[in-house]
C-alpha cells in the first residue's frame, strides 16, 4: 500500500463521491495497491471522530467505485493497518468481483477514431499522439469514464468538429464536481443539471466559434496590431461575437422546459474564435455583458477613480447589436453568465500533470496575468510559474468568473459557486467584484522536453 496525492485520487475515483459524503466524513489520506488495482481512502467520522476506510476498484465500465469497507476504530494507525489488509485482499480478486451489476454499455473509448483519419480534428490528433499532451490524455481518459453522454455523440464530435466545445464541457464537468455537485444528465438540454443538498441550477455551455464564409472557410480575425485596431476589436468585433453566441442560446428558451422552470439557469461561455483569442477578449466580454466601459483617473491624492461609461451599441461592418446582454428581452430568465478562458487543453495538461499522468520528461511553465488586489492598481500582475515545482497548486475552478444578472428572476447566491470570482453591476455603473486571492485572468502554457534540444516549446 502506497500513499497517493489527493489530486491523483480525485482524478481516478473522486467522481464516485456523493455530495453528502463530506458532511459525514473527513477524508484523511489516500492510497493505492498493486499498481492502482485497488485504491484506498482513510476517513474520519465527523460525529464520532473515529477512523475507517473505503476500498475502490474498477467496475465493468472501468470506473473506480467503492467495493469494500473496513470497520471504524479510535486509532488512526490501526485503521490504516485494516485498510491495507482489505486493499491487499481486494487486489487479489478477479476483475469480475468488482462488477456491480448496474453498469450499462461498454467502457468509454475516446481515443480510438470513430471517423476516417481525414475528418479528425488536428487538436484531437495532437492530444492522441503527442508526448506534449500525454498528461491531458491520461486525465481525460479517466474523466470520460464518468461523463454521461446525454446526446450520444460526444466522442464523434470530440474527435471532429466539436473538439473545443467538448473540452469546454469537460472543464465545466470537472469544476462542478470539484464544487461537490452531482451532475444529472437525464435530459439532453441544458447541458448540466447541478444538484447538492444546498442548491440546484442548470447550465448550458456556449462557445464563441470562428467566423466562416459562405463556403465554410474560416475568416481570419481582424488585425489588432495598432491601438486603434485593438480598440475596435475590443469594443465592437468581439462583443458582436459574444452577442451572437449568447442570443442564439437565449432563443432556445430553456427556462420553459418543465425540469428547468423555477430554477436558476446559467450560460457558461468561452471564446474559441481564433488561436489564443481567449487571451485578449476578456475585456470585450465585460463590456458586452453589462453595457459599460470603465475608464479611470487619479484624483489629487493619487487615489484611483473608476469612471463608468455607457455603451449603447456595437458596430462592425454591416452588423450592429445593442450592448448589455442582460438588458435584452427574455434575458431576465438567465441568472448569470459563467466565463473562463481556462477551459482549454492546456488546463487539462496542467491538471493531468499534477495528478501524475503523462510523460515524466515534460517541463511545464505557465505564464500570464493575475488580479492585483491593490485598490489603486490599473493593471493585473504578471506571473510565471513552473508546474513541475512541488509547491505549485491549481484547481479546476481557478479563474472562473460569474457575472450576475441584476434583473434575474431567479438570482444565484454566490456561495452556490465557491472559489469563483463573482461580479455584480451597481446602480451607478460600477462593478462590485468578490475575487479570490489568486485569480488568473489569462495565461499561456509552455511545454518543454528538455532532454531533446530539437523540441521547441508548444503553447
Coordinates of C-alpha atoms in Angstrom, one line a residue:
X1 CA 0.0 0.0 0.0
X2 CA 1.4 3.3 -1.1
X3 CA 0.1 6.8 -0.4
X4 CA -1.1 8.9 -3.4
X5 CA -1.9 12.6 -3.7
X6 CA -5.5 14.0 -3.3
X7 CA -5.3 15.1 -6.9
X8 CA -4.4 11.6 -8.1
X9 CA -7.2 10.1 -6.1
X10 CA -9.7 12.7 -7.3
X11 CA -8.8 12.0 -10.9
X12 CA -9.2 8.3 -10.5
X13 CA -12.1 7.9 -8.0
X14 CA -13.2 11.3 -6.9
X15 CA -16.2 11.3 -9.3
X16 CA -17.6 8.4 -7.2
X17 CA -18.3 10.7 -4.3
X18 CA -21.7 11.8 -3.3
X19 CA -22.1 15.4 -2.2
X20 CA -23.2 14.4 1.3
X21 CA -20.0 12.4 1.9
X22 CA -18.2 15.5 3.2
X23 CA -21.0 16.2 5.6
X24 CA -20.4 13.0 7.5
X25 CA -16.8 12.1 6.9
X26 CA -13.4 13.9 6.7
X27 CA -11.0 12.5 4.1
X28 CA -7.6 11.9 5.8
X29 CA -5.3 10.0 3.4
X30 CA -5.4 8.2 0.0
X31 CA -3.6 5.0 -1.0
X32 CA -3.1 2.6 -3.9
X33 CA -2.1 -1.0 -4.0
X34 CA -1.0 -3.3 -6.8
X35 CA -0.2 -0.6 -9.4
X36 CA -3.5 1.1 -8.7
X37 CA -5.5 -2.1 -9.0
X38 CA -7.1 -1.0 -5.7
X39 CA -7.5 2.4 -4.2
X40 CA -8.0 3.2 -0.5
X41 CA -9.5 6.2 1.3
X42 CA -9.0 6.7 5.0
X43 CA -11.9 8.6 6.6
X44 CA -12.6 10.2 10.0
X45 CA -16.2 10.3 11.1
X46 CA -17.1 13.9 11.9
X47 CA -19.5 13.0 14.7
X48 CA -17.7 10.1 16.4
X49 CA -14.2 11.1 15.5
X50 CA -13.1 7.5 14.8
X51 CA -11.4 6.2 11.7
X52 CA -12.4 3.8 8.9
X53 CA -11.7 3.0 5.3
X54 CA -13.2 2.5 1.8
X55 CA -11.7 0.4 -0.9
X56 CA -12.2 1.2 -4.6
X57 CA -11.8 -0.9 -7.8
X58 CA -12.8 -0.7 -11.4
X59 CA -16.3 -1.8 -12.4
X60 CA -17.3 -3.3 -15.8
X61 CA -17.0 0.2 -17.4
X62 CA -13.6 0.8 -15.8
X63 CA -14.9 3.3 -13.2
X64 CA -13.3 3.2 -9.8
X65 CA -16.2 2.6 -7.3
X66 CA -16.4 1.5 -3.7
X67 CA -16.3 -2.3 -3.4
X68 CA -15.5 -2.8 0.3
X69 CA -15.3 -1.0 3.7
X70 CA -13.4 -1.6 6.9
X71 CA -14.7 -1.2 10.5
X72 CA -14.2 2.0 12.4
X73 CA -11.8 2.3 15.3
X74 CA -10.3 5.1 17.5
X75 CA -6.7 4.6 16.4
X76 CA -5.7 6.1 13.0
X77 CA -2.7 3.7 12.9
X78 CA -4.9 0.6 13.3
X79 CA -7.4 1.9 10.8
X80 CA -4.6 2.2 8.2
X81 CA -3.5 -1.4 9.0
X82 CA -7.0 -2.6 8.5
X83 CA -7.3 -0.6 5.3
X84 CA -4.0 -2.1 4.0
X85 CA -5.2 -5.6 4.7
X86 CA -8.5 -5.1 2.9
X87 CA -6.8 -3.5 -0.1
X88 CA -4.5 -6.4 -0.4
X89 CA -7.4 -8.8 -0.3
X90 CA -9.4 -6.9 -2.8
X91 CA -6.5 -6.6 -5.2
X92 CA -6.1 -10.3 -5.3
X93 CA -9.7 -10.9 -6.5
X94 CA -10.5 -11.3 -10.2
X95 CA -11.9 -8.3 -12.1
X96 CA -15.4 -9.8 -12.2
X97 CA -15.6 -9.4 -8.4
X98 CA -15.5 -5.7 -8.8
X99 CA -18.5 -5.5 -11.1
X100 CA -21.6 -4.0 -9.5
X101 CA -24.5 -5.2 -11.8
X102 CA -25.7 -1.7 -12.7
X103 CA -23.2 -0.9 -15.5
X104 CA -24.7 -0.2 -18.9
X105 CA -22.8 -0.2 -22.1
X106 CA -19.1 -0.6 -22.8
X107 CA -16.2 1.4 -21.3
X108 CA -15.8 4.8 -23.0
X109 CA -13.0 4.8 -25.5
X110 CA -12.5 8.4 -26.7
X111 CA -9.0 7.8 -28.3
X112 CA -9.9 5.2 -30.9
X113 CA -11.1 7.1 -34.0
X114 CA -14.7 6.6 -35.0
X115 CA -14.4 8.5 -38.3
X116 CA -11.9 8.4 -41.2
X117 CA -8.5 9.9 -40.5
X118 CA -9.0 12.9 -42.8
X119 CA -12.0 14.0 -40.7
X120 CA -10.1 14.0 -37.4
X121 CA -9.6 17.4 -35.7
X122 CA -5.9 18.3 -35.7
X123 CA -6.2 19.1 -32.0
X124 CA -7.6 15.7 -31.3
X125 CA -4.7 14.1 -33.2
X126 CA -2.2 16.0 -31.2
X127 CA -3.9 15.0 -27.9
X128 CA -4.0 11.4 -29.0
X129 CA -0.4 11.1 -30.3
X130 CA 1.9 13.8 -28.9
X131 CA 4.0 13.4 -25.8
X132 CA 3.5 17.1 -25.0
X133 CA -0.2 16.3 -24.3
X134 CA 0.1 13.0 -22.5
X135 CA -1.0 14.4 -19.1
X136 CA -4.2 15.7 -20.7
X137 CA -4.7 12.4 -22.4
X138 CA -4.4 10.5 -19.2
X139 CA -6.7 12.6 -17.1
X140 CA -9.4 12.9 -19.8
X141 CA -9.4 9.2 -20.3
X142 CA -10.3 8.7 -16.6
X143 CA -12.8 11.6 -16.6
X144 CA -14.6 10.2 -19.6
X145 CA -15.5 7.1 -17.6
X146 CA -17.9 9.3 -15.6
X147 CA -19.1 11.8 -18.1
X148 CA -22.7 10.8 -19.2
X149 CA -23.2 11.5 -22.9
X150 CA -26.9 12.6 -23.0
X151 CA -26.7 13.4 -26.7
X152 CA -25.0 10.2 -27.7
X153 CA -22.5 11.9 -30.0
X154 CA -19.8 13.2 -27.6
X155 CA -16.9 11.1 -28.8
X156 CA -17.6 11.7 -32.5
X157 CA -17.8 15.5 -32.0
X158 CA -14.8 15.5 -29.7
X159 CA -12.7 13.8 -32.5
X160 CA -14.0 16.1 -35.3
X161 CA -15.7 19.5 -35.5
X162 CA -16.7 19.9 -31.8
X163 CA -13.3 19.4 -30.1
X164 CA -13.2 22.9 -28.4
X165 CA -16.9 22.7 -27.3
X166 CA -16.4 19.3 -25.8
X167 CA -13.3 20.3 -24.0
X168 CA -15.2 23.2 -22.5
X169 CA -18.0 20.9 -21.4
X170 CA -15.4 18.5 -19.7
X171 CA -13.9 21.5 -18.0
X172 CA -17.3 22.6 -16.6
X173 CA -18.0 19.0 -15.5
X174 CA -14.7 18.8 -13.6
X175 CA -15.3 22.3 -12.0
X176 CA -18.9 21.5 -10.8
X177 CA -17.8 18.1 -9.4
X178 CA -15.0 19.8 -7.6
X179 CA -17.6 22.1 -6.0
X180 CA -19.4 18.9 -4.8
X181 CA -22.3 18.8 -7.2
X182 CA -23.9 15.8 -8.6
X183 CA -24.4 16.2 -12.4
X184 CA -27.7 14.9 -13.6
X185 CA -27.7 14.0 -17.3
X186 CA -31.2 12.6 -17.7
X187 CA -32.2 15.3 -20.2
X188 CA -30.3 16.3 -23.3
X189 CA -30.7 20.0 -22.6
X190 CA -29.5 22.1 -20.9
X191 CA -26.1 20.5 -20.7
X192 CA -25.8 20.3 -16.9
X193 CA -28.2 19.9 -14.0
X194 CA -26.1 20.6 -10.9
X195 CA -27.5 19.3 -7.6
X196 CA -26.3 19.1 -4.0
X197 CA -28.1 19.3 -0.6
X198 CA -27.9 23.2 -0.7
X199 CA -28.6 24.2 -4.3
X200 CA -29.8 23.2 -7.7
X201 CA -29.2 25.0 -11.0
X202 CA -28.9 24.4 -14.7
X203 CA -26.1 25.3 -17.1
X204 CA -25.9 25.5 -20.9
X205 CA -22.4 25.5 -22.3
X206 CA -21.7 28.1 -25.0
X207 CA -18.7 28.6 -27.2
X208 CA -17.7 31.5 -29.5
X209 CA -16.5 29.9 -32.7
X210 CA -14.5 31.1 -35.7
X211 CA -16.3 33.2 -38.4
X212 CA -16.8 31.3 -41.6
X213 CA -17.7 32.5 -45.1
X214 CA -20.5 31.1 -47.3
X215 CA -18.1 28.2 -48.4
X216 CA -17.3 27.2 -44.8
X217 CA -13.8 28.7 -44.9
X218 CA -12.6 30.3 -41.7
X219 CA -12.3 34.0 -41.9
X220 CA -9.2 35.4 -40.1
X221 CA -9.9 37.7 -37.2
X222 CA -9.2 41.4 -37.9
X223 CA -5.7 43.0 -37.4
X224 CA -5.1 44.2 -33.9
X225 CA -1.5 45.5 -34.4
X226 CA -2.2 49.1 -33.6
X227 CA -4.0 50.6 -30.5
X228 CA -6.9 51.8 -32.7
X229 CA -7.3 48.4 -34.3
X230 CA -7.3 46.7 -30.9
X231 CA -9.9 49.2 -29.5
X232 CA -12.2 48.4 -32.4
X233 CA -11.7 44.7 -31.8
X234 CA -12.4 45.1 -28.1
X235 CA -15.3 47.5 -28.3
X236 CA -17.1 46.2 -31.4
X237 CA -15.8 43.0 -33.1
X238 CA -15.6 40.7 -30.1
X239 CA -18.8 42.0 -28.4
X240 CA -20.7 41.1 -31.5
X241 CA -19.1 37.6 -31.5
X242 CA -20.1 37.1 -27.8
X243 CA -23.6 38.5 -28.5
X244 CA -24.2 36.2 -31.4
X245 CA -23.4 33.1 -29.4
X246 CA -25.4 34.2 -26.3
X247 CA -28.5 35.4 -28.1
X248 CA -28.6 32.2 -30.1
X249 CA -28.8 30.3 -26.8
X250 CA -31.3 32.8 -25.4
X251 CA -33.6 31.9 -28.3
X252 CA -33.8 28.3 -27.2
X253 CA -35.9 29.4 -24.1
X254 CA -34.6 26.6 -21.8
X255 CA -36.4 28.2 -18.9
X256 CA -39.7 27.0 -20.3
X257 CA -38.7 23.3 -20.0
X258 CA -40.6 21.6 -17.2
X259 CA -37.4 20.3 -15.5
X260 CA -35.8 23.8 -15.6
X261 CA -38.7 26.1 -14.7
X262 CA -38.3 27.9 -11.4
X263 CA -34.6 27.2 -11.0
X264 CA -31.5 29.3 -11.8
X265 CA -30.3 29.0 -15.4
X266 CA -26.7 29.9 -16.3
X267 CA -24.9 30.2 -19.6
X268 CA -21.3 29.2 -19.5
X269 CA -19.2 30.8 -22.3
X270 CA -15.7 30.6 -23.5
X271 CA -14.0 32.2 -26.6
X272 CA -12.6 29.8 -29.2
X273 CA -13.0 32.3 -32.1
X274 CA -9.3 32.3 -33.1
X275 CA -6.0 30.9 -31.9
X276 CA -5.2 32.3 -28.5
X277 CA -8.2 34.7 -28.8
X278 CA -9.2 33.9 -25.2
X279 CA -6.1 35.7 -24.0
X280 CA -7.3 39.0 -25.3
X281 CA -11.1 39.0 -25.4
X282 CA -12.0 39.2 -21.7
X283 CA -12.4 43.0 -21.6
X284 CA -14.7 42.8 -24.6
X285 CA -16.9 40.3 -22.8
X286 CA -17.0 42.5 -19.7
X287 CA -18.2 45.4 -21.8
X288 CA -20.9 43.5 -23.6
X289 CA -22.4 41.8 -20.5
X290 CA -23.4 45.0 -18.7
X291 CA -23.1 47.6 -21.5
X292 CA -20.4 49.6 -19.8
X293 CA -16.8 50.5 -20.4
X294 CA -14.8 51.6 -17.4
X295 CA -12.2 54.4 -17.8
X296 CA -10.1 55.6 -14.9
X297 CA -8.3 58.7 -13.5
X298 CA -6.5 59.6 -10.3
X299 CA -7.5 62.4 -8.0
X300 CA -5.1 65.0 -6.5
X301 CA -4.1 62.5 -3.8
X302 CA -3.3 59.8 -6.4
X303 CA -6.3 57.7 -5.5
X304 CA -7.8 55.7 -8.4
X305 CA -11.3 56.6 -9.6
X306 CA -13.2 54.3 -11.9
X307 CA -15.4 56.2 -14.4
X308 CA -18.2 54.1 -15.9
X309 CA -19.2 55.0 -19.5
X310 CA -22.4 53.6 -21.0
X311 CA -22.0 51.8 -24.3
X312 CA -25.2 51.6 -26.4
X313 CA -24.3 49.6 -29.5
X314 CA -21.5 47.6 -31.1
X315 CA -21.0 48.0 -34.8
X316 CA -18.7 46.0 -37.1
X317 CA -19.2 46.3 -40.9
X318 CA -22.9 45.9 -41.6
X319 CA -23.6 44.3 -38.2
X320 CA -24.9 46.3 -35.3
X321 CA -26.2 45.0 -31.9
X322 CA -27.3 46.6 -28.7
X323 CA -24.9 46.4 -25.8
X324 CA -25.7 44.8 -22.5
X325 CA -26.8 41.2 -22.7
X326 CA -28.7 41.3 -19.5
X327 CA -30.8 44.2 -20.9
X328 CA -32.1 42.1 -23.7
X329 CA -35.8 40.8 -23.7
X330 CA -36.0 37.4 -22.0
X331 CA -32.5 37.8 -20.5
X332 CA -34.1 38.1 -17.1
X333 CA -34.5 34.3 -17.3
X334 CA -30.7 33.8 -17.3
X335 CA -29.5 34.1 -13.7
X336 CA -25.8 34.6 -14.5
X337 CA -23.1 34.1 -17.1
X338 CA -20.1 31.9 -16.3
X339 CA -16.9 33.0 -18.1
X340 CA -13.5 31.5 -18.2
X341 CA -10.5 31.5 -20.6
X342 CA -9.0 28.4 -18.8
X343 CA -11.2 25.7 -20.2
X344 CA -8.7 24.5 -22.8
X345 CA -6.5 21.5 -23.4
X346 CA -3.7 23.4 -21.6
X347 CA -5.7 23.3 -18.4
X348 CA -6.1 19.5 -18.7
X349 CA -2.4 19.2 -19.4
X350 CA -1.5 21.1 -16.2
X351 CA -4.1 19.3 -14.1
X352 CA -3.2 15.9 -15.6
X353 CA 0.5 16.5 -14.8
X354 CA -0.3 17.5 -11.2
X355 CA -2.3 14.3 -10.9
X356 CA 0.6 12.2 -12.0
X357 CA -0.4 11.4 -15.6
X358 CA 1.7 11.7 -18.7
X359 CA 5.4 11.8 -19.6
X360 CA 7.8 12.4 -16.7
X361 CA 10.1 14.1 -19.2
X362 CA 7.8 17.1 -19.5
X363 CA 8.6 20.5 -18.1
X364 CA 5.5 22.8 -18.0
X365 CA 5.6 26.5 -17.4
X366 CA 2.6 28.8 -17.0
X367 CA 2.9 32.5 -17.9
X368 CA 0.1 35.0 -17.6
X369 CA -1.6 37.7 -15.5
X370 CA -3.4 37.6 -12.2
X371 CA -5.7 40.0 -10.4
X372 CA -3.8 42.7 -8.4
X373 CA -5.9 43.4 -5.3
X374 CA -4.3 46.8 -4.7
X375 CA -7.3 49.2 -4.9
X376 CA -5.1 51.7 -6.8
X377 CA -3.9 49.1 -9.4
X378 CA -4.8 49.7 -13.0
X379 CA -3.1 46.7 -14.5
X380 CA -3.0 43.0 -13.5
X381 CA 0.2 41.5 -12.1
X382 CA 2.3 39.2 -14.4
X383 CA 3.3 35.8 -13.2
X384 CA 5.5 32.9 -14.4
X385 CA 5.2 29.6 -12.6
X386 CA 6.7 26.2 -13.1
X387 CA 4.1 23.4 -12.8
X388 CA 6.8 20.9 -12.0
X389 CA 7.6 22.9 -8.8
X390 CA 6.5 20.8 -5.7
X391 CA 4.7 23.9 -4.3
X392 CA 2.6 24.6 -7.4
X393 CA -1.1 24.2 -6.8
X394 CA -4.1 24.6 -9.1
X395 CA -7.8 23.8 -9.0
X396 CA -10.3 23.3 -11.8
X397 CA -12.4 26.3 -10.8
X398 CA -9.4 28.6 -10.6
X399 CA -10.0 31.6 -12.9
X400 CA -13.8 31.0 -13.2
X401 CA -15.9 34.2 -13.3
X402 CA -19.6 34.6 -12.5
X403 CA -21.4 37.7 -13.9
X404 CA -24.7 38.0 -12.1
X405 CA -27.8 39.3 -13.8
X406 CA -29.2 42.4 -11.9
X407 CA -32.7 41.6 -13.5
X408 CA -32.7 37.8 -12.8
X409 CA -36.0 36.2 -12.0
X410 CA -34.1 33.5 -10.1
X411 CA -30.9 35.1 -8.7
X412 CA -27.9 32.9 -8.0
X413 CA -26.5 33.1 -4.5
X414 CA -22.6 33.5 -4.8
X415 CA -21.8 30.7 -2.3
X416 CA -23.5 28.3 -4.8
X417 CA -20.3 28.5 -6.8
X418 CA -17.4 28.6 -4.2
X419 CA -14.0 29.5 -5.4
X420 CA -15.1 31.5 -8.4
X421 CA -15.0 35.3 -8.8
X422 CA -18.4 37.0 -8.6
X423 CA -19.3 40.3 -10.2
X424 CA -22.4 42.5 -9.9
X425 CA -23.5 45.7 -11.7
X426 CA -24.3 48.5 -9.3
X427 CA -26.8 51.3 -10.0
X428 CA -24.1 53.8 -10.8
X429 CA -22.5 51.6 -13.4
X430 CA -19.7 50.4 -11.1
X431 CA -18.8 46.7 -10.9
X432 CA -18.7 45.1 -7.5
X433 CA -16.3 42.1 -7.5
X434 CA -15.6 39.4 -5.0
X435 CA -12.4 37.8 -6.2
X436 CA -10.3 35.0 -4.7
X437 CA -6.8 36.0 -3.5
X438 CA -5.2 34.2 -6.5
X439 CA -7.3 34.7 -9.6
X440 CA -5.6 34.3 -13.0
X441 CA -7.1 36.5 -15.8
X442 CA -5.2 34.9 -18.7
X443 CA -2.3 32.5 -19.2
X444 CA -0.3 30.5 -21.7
X445 CA 1.1 27.1 -21.0
X446 CA 4.6 26.3 -22.3
X447 CA 5.5 22.6 -22.7
X448 CA 9.2 21.6 -23.0
X449 CA 11.0 18.3 -23.4
X450 CA 14.4 19.4 -22.0
X451 CA 16.2 16.3 -23.0
X452 CA 15.6 16.9 -26.7
X453 CA 17.2 20.1 -27.9
X454 CA 15.3 19.9 -31.2
X455 CA 11.9 20.3 -29.5
X456 CA 10.5 23.8 -29.3
X457 CA 8.0 24.9 -26.6
X458 CA 4.4 24.4 -27.5
X459 CA 1.7 26.9 -26.5

